[in-house]
């Protein structure tokens, strides 16, 4: 029960320091702009070349490309200092003197920070849909619902990673550095890691046939796993070498294992 109180405190703090409002403004503005761009493209095609009018699903595609970068950045930004900042400032000593234990701190921080992420995301989707329907265009609601669920899962994975880092480290500065490193690694660098591993294990040359495990290694990044899930369950373009079900498992594993690793280190560390 105590973790619920801490989660409520996290959410309330985000309201009091205007962090929630800033996130809501960011998602509402960005998603709204993308919705308007889609409407403008549809209207322009109707005037000049009806055959080239964008399909409604293209709006979801645009949002997914945006979220590949936006969601990891906001998820990590919200969570990387959740525990370590209080620990560095001495607030945890007071907090743990109340009827809370360290597990409550980790779970409450995870749930509270995720709610701060989720509310603006849902607001952004609603704003975009309102703009599209308001201008007389359409959007595939089933695909948009699948996109929203997958994106919320990606956000949960990165919030969980940030909470894990916050529990593992003692310095807010190091937590910030590691959060940036995680962002760069999983969003950009990991896309070349599988080929690099294949190249090294094949004697510094690429084999004629790529090994079966390569797509699984690629999908270990939560961002790549998110793309696999979207391809399979939203855009219906999954391929045999891109394990979509494994992508779901990877996102779930990050949600569980990252905070668990942070908790295990945090639980045995001196404040």
XYZ file of C-alpha atoms in Angstrom:
271
model
C 0.000 0.000 0.000
C 2.850 2.404 0.802
C 4.126 2.431 -2.769
C 0.775 3.883 -3.820
C 1.309 6.825 -1.498
C 4.755 7.398 -2.988
C 3.378 7.128 -6.530
C 0.712 9.686 -5.657
C 3.411 11.952 -4.227
C 5.463 11.640 -7.418
C 2.462 12.614 -9.520
C 1.574 15.479 -7.197
C 5.154 16.770 -7.273
C 5.037 16.759 -11.084
C 1.925 18.928 -10.929
C 3.359 21.321 -8.351
C 6.622 21.894 -10.217
C 4.772 22.209 -13.571
C 6.597 19.211 -15.037
C 3.319 17.531 -15.936
C 2.051 20.693 -17.630
C 5.264 21.027 -19.625
C 5.029 17.410 -20.771
C 1.365 17.851 -21.682
C 2.183 20.971 -23.690
C 5.025 19.169 -25.476
C 2.991 16.136 -26.503
C -0.125 18.144 -27.283
C 1.802 20.569 -29.481
C 3.948 18.008 -31.302
C 1.170 15.499 -31.908
C -1.181 18.314 -32.877
C 1.310 19.658 -35.416
C 1.720 16.193 -36.928
C -2.052 15.859 -37.115
C -2.314 19.194 -38.907
C 0.486 18.242 -41.324
C -1.419 15.081 -42.204
C -4.628 17.065 -42.777
C -2.779 19.604 -44.921
C -1.248 16.844 -47.056
C -4.664 15.250 -47.567
C -6.257 18.576 -48.550
C -3.421 19.457 -50.903
C -3.672 16.071 -52.615
C -7.422 16.503 -53.069
C -6.841 19.800 -54.849
C -3.870 18.920 -57.050
C -3.692 15.140 -57.384
C -6.319 13.016 -55.697
C -4.497 9.786 -56.588
C -1.500 10.815 -54.476
C -3.553 11.493 -51.333
C -1.890 9.949 -48.277
C -3.574 6.940 -46.730
C -4.980 7.437 -43.216
C -2.466 4.909 -41.853
C 0.359 7.243 -42.905
C -0.486 9.492 -39.967
C 0.234 6.609 -37.587
C 3.466 5.954 -39.481
C 4.547 9.580 -39.014
C 3.816 9.437 -35.297
C 5.749 6.195 -34.905
C 8.843 7.711 -36.524
C 8.612 10.653 -34.143
C 8.128 8.444 -31.096
C 11.216 6.340 -31.821
C 13.216 9.342 -30.560
C 10.718 11.292 -28.439
C 9.555 8.477 -26.157
C 12.996 7.239 -25.011
C 14.130 10.820 -24.415
C 11.128 11.791 -22.300
C 10.941 8.461 -20.475
C 14.569 8.618 -19.368
C 14.404 12.325 -18.591
C 11.463 11.773 -16.246
C 12.956 8.843 -14.370
C 16.747 8.849 -14.209
C 16.959 11.029 -11.089
C 13.831 9.777 -9.303
C 15.754 7.933 -6.564
C 19.326 9.135 -6.851
C 18.436 12.817 -6.488
C 16.569 12.192 -3.239
C 19.383 9.966 -2.086
C 21.992 12.611 -2.809
C 19.927 15.318 -1.109
C 19.259 13.277 2.029
C 15.503 13.061 1.475
C 15.569 9.269 1.311
C 16.815 9.012 4.877
C 13.738 10.875 6.062
C 11.441 8.983 3.696
C 12.695 5.574 4.825
C 12.161 6.617 8.431
C 8.434 6.577 7.656
C 6.516 3.337 7.065
C 8.164 2.855 3.662
C 10.854 0.410 2.630
C 13.188 0.567 -0.338
C 10.969 -1.634 -2.449
C 8.152 0.871 -1.946
C 10.480 3.642 -3.113
C 11.374 1.806 -6.330
C 7.828 0.717 -7.193
C 6.271 4.031 -6.189
C 8.828 5.973 -8.220
C 8.236 3.746 -11.242
C 4.449 4.005 -11.112
C 4.389 7.721 -10.324
C 6.872 8.725 -13.014
C 5.144 6.506 -15.559
C 1.808 8.172 -14.889
C 3.492 11.532 -15.472
C 4.601 10.160 -18.848
C 1.367 8.401 -19.780
C -1.071 11.264 -19.208
C 0.626 13.647 -21.698
C 0.994 10.839 -24.243
C -2.734 10.136 -24.162
C -3.465 13.855 -24.324
C -1.269 14.180 -27.400
C -3.111 11.367 -29.167
C -6.485 12.926 -28.326
C -5.366 16.344 -29.595
C -4.101 14.875 -32.868
C -7.300 12.891 -33.444
C -9.439 15.933 -32.646
C -7.546 18.028 -35.199
C -7.795 15.357 -37.893
C -11.509 14.743 -37.403
C -12.144 18.451 -36.931
C -10.807 19.160 -40.416
C -12.863 16.368 -41.955
C -10.136 13.753 -42.385
C -10.004 10.245 -40.976
C -7.570 8.054 -39.093
C -7.707 4.263 -38.591
C -8.765 4.046 -34.947
C -7.776 0.391 -34.540
C -4.254 1.074 -35.799
C -4.049 4.215 -33.671
C -5.126 2.252 -30.592
C -2.453 -0.364 -31.290
C 0.118 2.373 -31.786
C -0.883 4.030 -28.512
C -0.608 0.753 -26.598
C 2.787 -0.059 -28.114
C 4.067 3.473 -27.480
C 2.852 3.396 -23.886
C 4.734 0.104 -23.476
C 7.904 1.633 -24.924
C 7.576 4.551 -22.528
C 7.145 2.158 -19.607
C 10.293 0.291 -20.648
C 12.391 3.475 -20.730
C 10.925 4.800 -17.483
C 11.808 1.434 -15.938
C 15.361 1.684 -17.288
C 15.691 5.170 -15.818
C 14.420 3.960 -12.434
C 16.911 1.102 -12.594
C 19.772 3.514 -13.251
C 18.559 5.761 -10.450
C 18.680 2.850 -8.010
C 22.034 1.558 -9.214
C 23.992 4.814 -9.016
C 24.851 7.164 -6.170
C 25.554 10.339 -8.149
C 22.921 12.346 -10.054
C 25.619 13.417 -12.499
C 26.556 9.828 -13.290
C 22.884 8.941 -13.604
C 22.460 11.711 -16.196
C 25.524 10.525 -18.130
C 24.324 6.921 -18.105
C 20.796 7.922 -19.126
C 22.196 9.797 -22.123
C 24.397 6.810 -22.934
C 21.420 4.453 -22.791
C 19.465 6.762 -25.097
C 22.242 6.903 -27.679
C 22.944 3.170 -27.429
C 19.426 1.850 -27.797
C 18.006 4.478 -30.166
C 20.941 4.822 -32.573
C 24.043 2.706 -31.922
C 22.320 -0.633 -31.363
C 21.183 -0.712 -34.978
C 24.738 -1.544 -36.069
C 25.671 -3.744 -33.100
C 24.259 -7.038 -34.483
C 26.161 -6.677 -37.756
C 29.294 -5.824 -35.792
C 28.916 -8.965 -33.693
C 28.383 -11.082 -36.817
C 31.445 -9.496 -38.424
C 33.660 -10.215 -35.418
C 32.450 -13.777 -34.901
C 32.896 -14.565 -38.607
C 36.590 -13.712 -38.629
C 36.277 -10.051 -39.648
C 34.127 -10.768 -42.681
C 30.426 -11.029 -43.404
C 29.155 -14.553 -44.074
C 27.075 -15.349 -47.141
C 24.154 -16.198 -44.882
C 23.446 -14.233 -41.715
C 23.102 -16.335 -38.541
C 19.639 -17.093 -37.184
C 20.294 -15.215 -33.948
C 21.032 -11.839 -35.538
C 17.426 -10.495 -35.512
C 17.071 -11.593 -31.889
C 20.182 -9.649 -30.877
C 18.893 -6.625 -32.796
C 15.562 -6.803 -30.974
C 17.208 -6.639 -27.530
C 17.018 -2.857 -27.825
C 13.624 -1.699 -26.541
C 13.427 0.773 -29.427
C 13.978 -1.944 -32.031
C 11.551 -4.204 -30.167
C 8.986 -1.396 -30.401
C 9.484 -1.202 -34.159
C 9.035 -4.969 -34.464
C 5.790 -4.801 -32.495
C 4.452 -1.947 -34.633
C 5.377 -3.716 -37.857
C 3.639 -6.913 -36.797
C 0.559 -5.734 -34.951
C -0.153 -2.243 -36.324
C 1.206 -2.070 -39.878
C 0.863 -5.813 -40.688
C 4.242 -6.047 -42.352
C 6.164 -8.425 -40.099
C 8.798 -10.625 -41.710
C 10.093 -14.027 -40.685
C 13.482 -12.657 -39.662
C 11.911 -10.036 -37.373
C 10.435 -11.881 -34.372
C 7.448 -9.775 -33.364
C 6.469 -11.897 -30.343
C 10.054 -11.657 -29.141
C 9.725 -7.874 -29.329
C 6.826 -7.997 -26.869
C 8.899 -10.218 -24.570
C 11.844 -7.805 -24.736
C 9.716 -4.814 -23.727
C 8.245 -6.798 -20.837
C 11.705 -7.953 -19.757
C 13.026 -4.381 -19.605
C 9.995 -3.303 -17.575
C 10.693 -6.019 -14.990
C 14.456 -6.541 -14.986
C 15.701 -2.943 -15.088
C 13.903 -1.805 -11.896
C 14.720 -5.152 -10.266
C 18.438 -4.635 -10.886
C 18.209 -1.126 -9.484
C 16.292 -2.340 -6.442
C 18.755 -5.140 -5.645
C 21.667 -2.692 -5.649
C 19.708 0.025 -3.857
C 18.480 -2.399 -1.183
C 21.976 -3.342 -0.027
C 23.629 0.053 -0.433
C 24.303 2.512 2.369
C 22.462 5.788 2.041
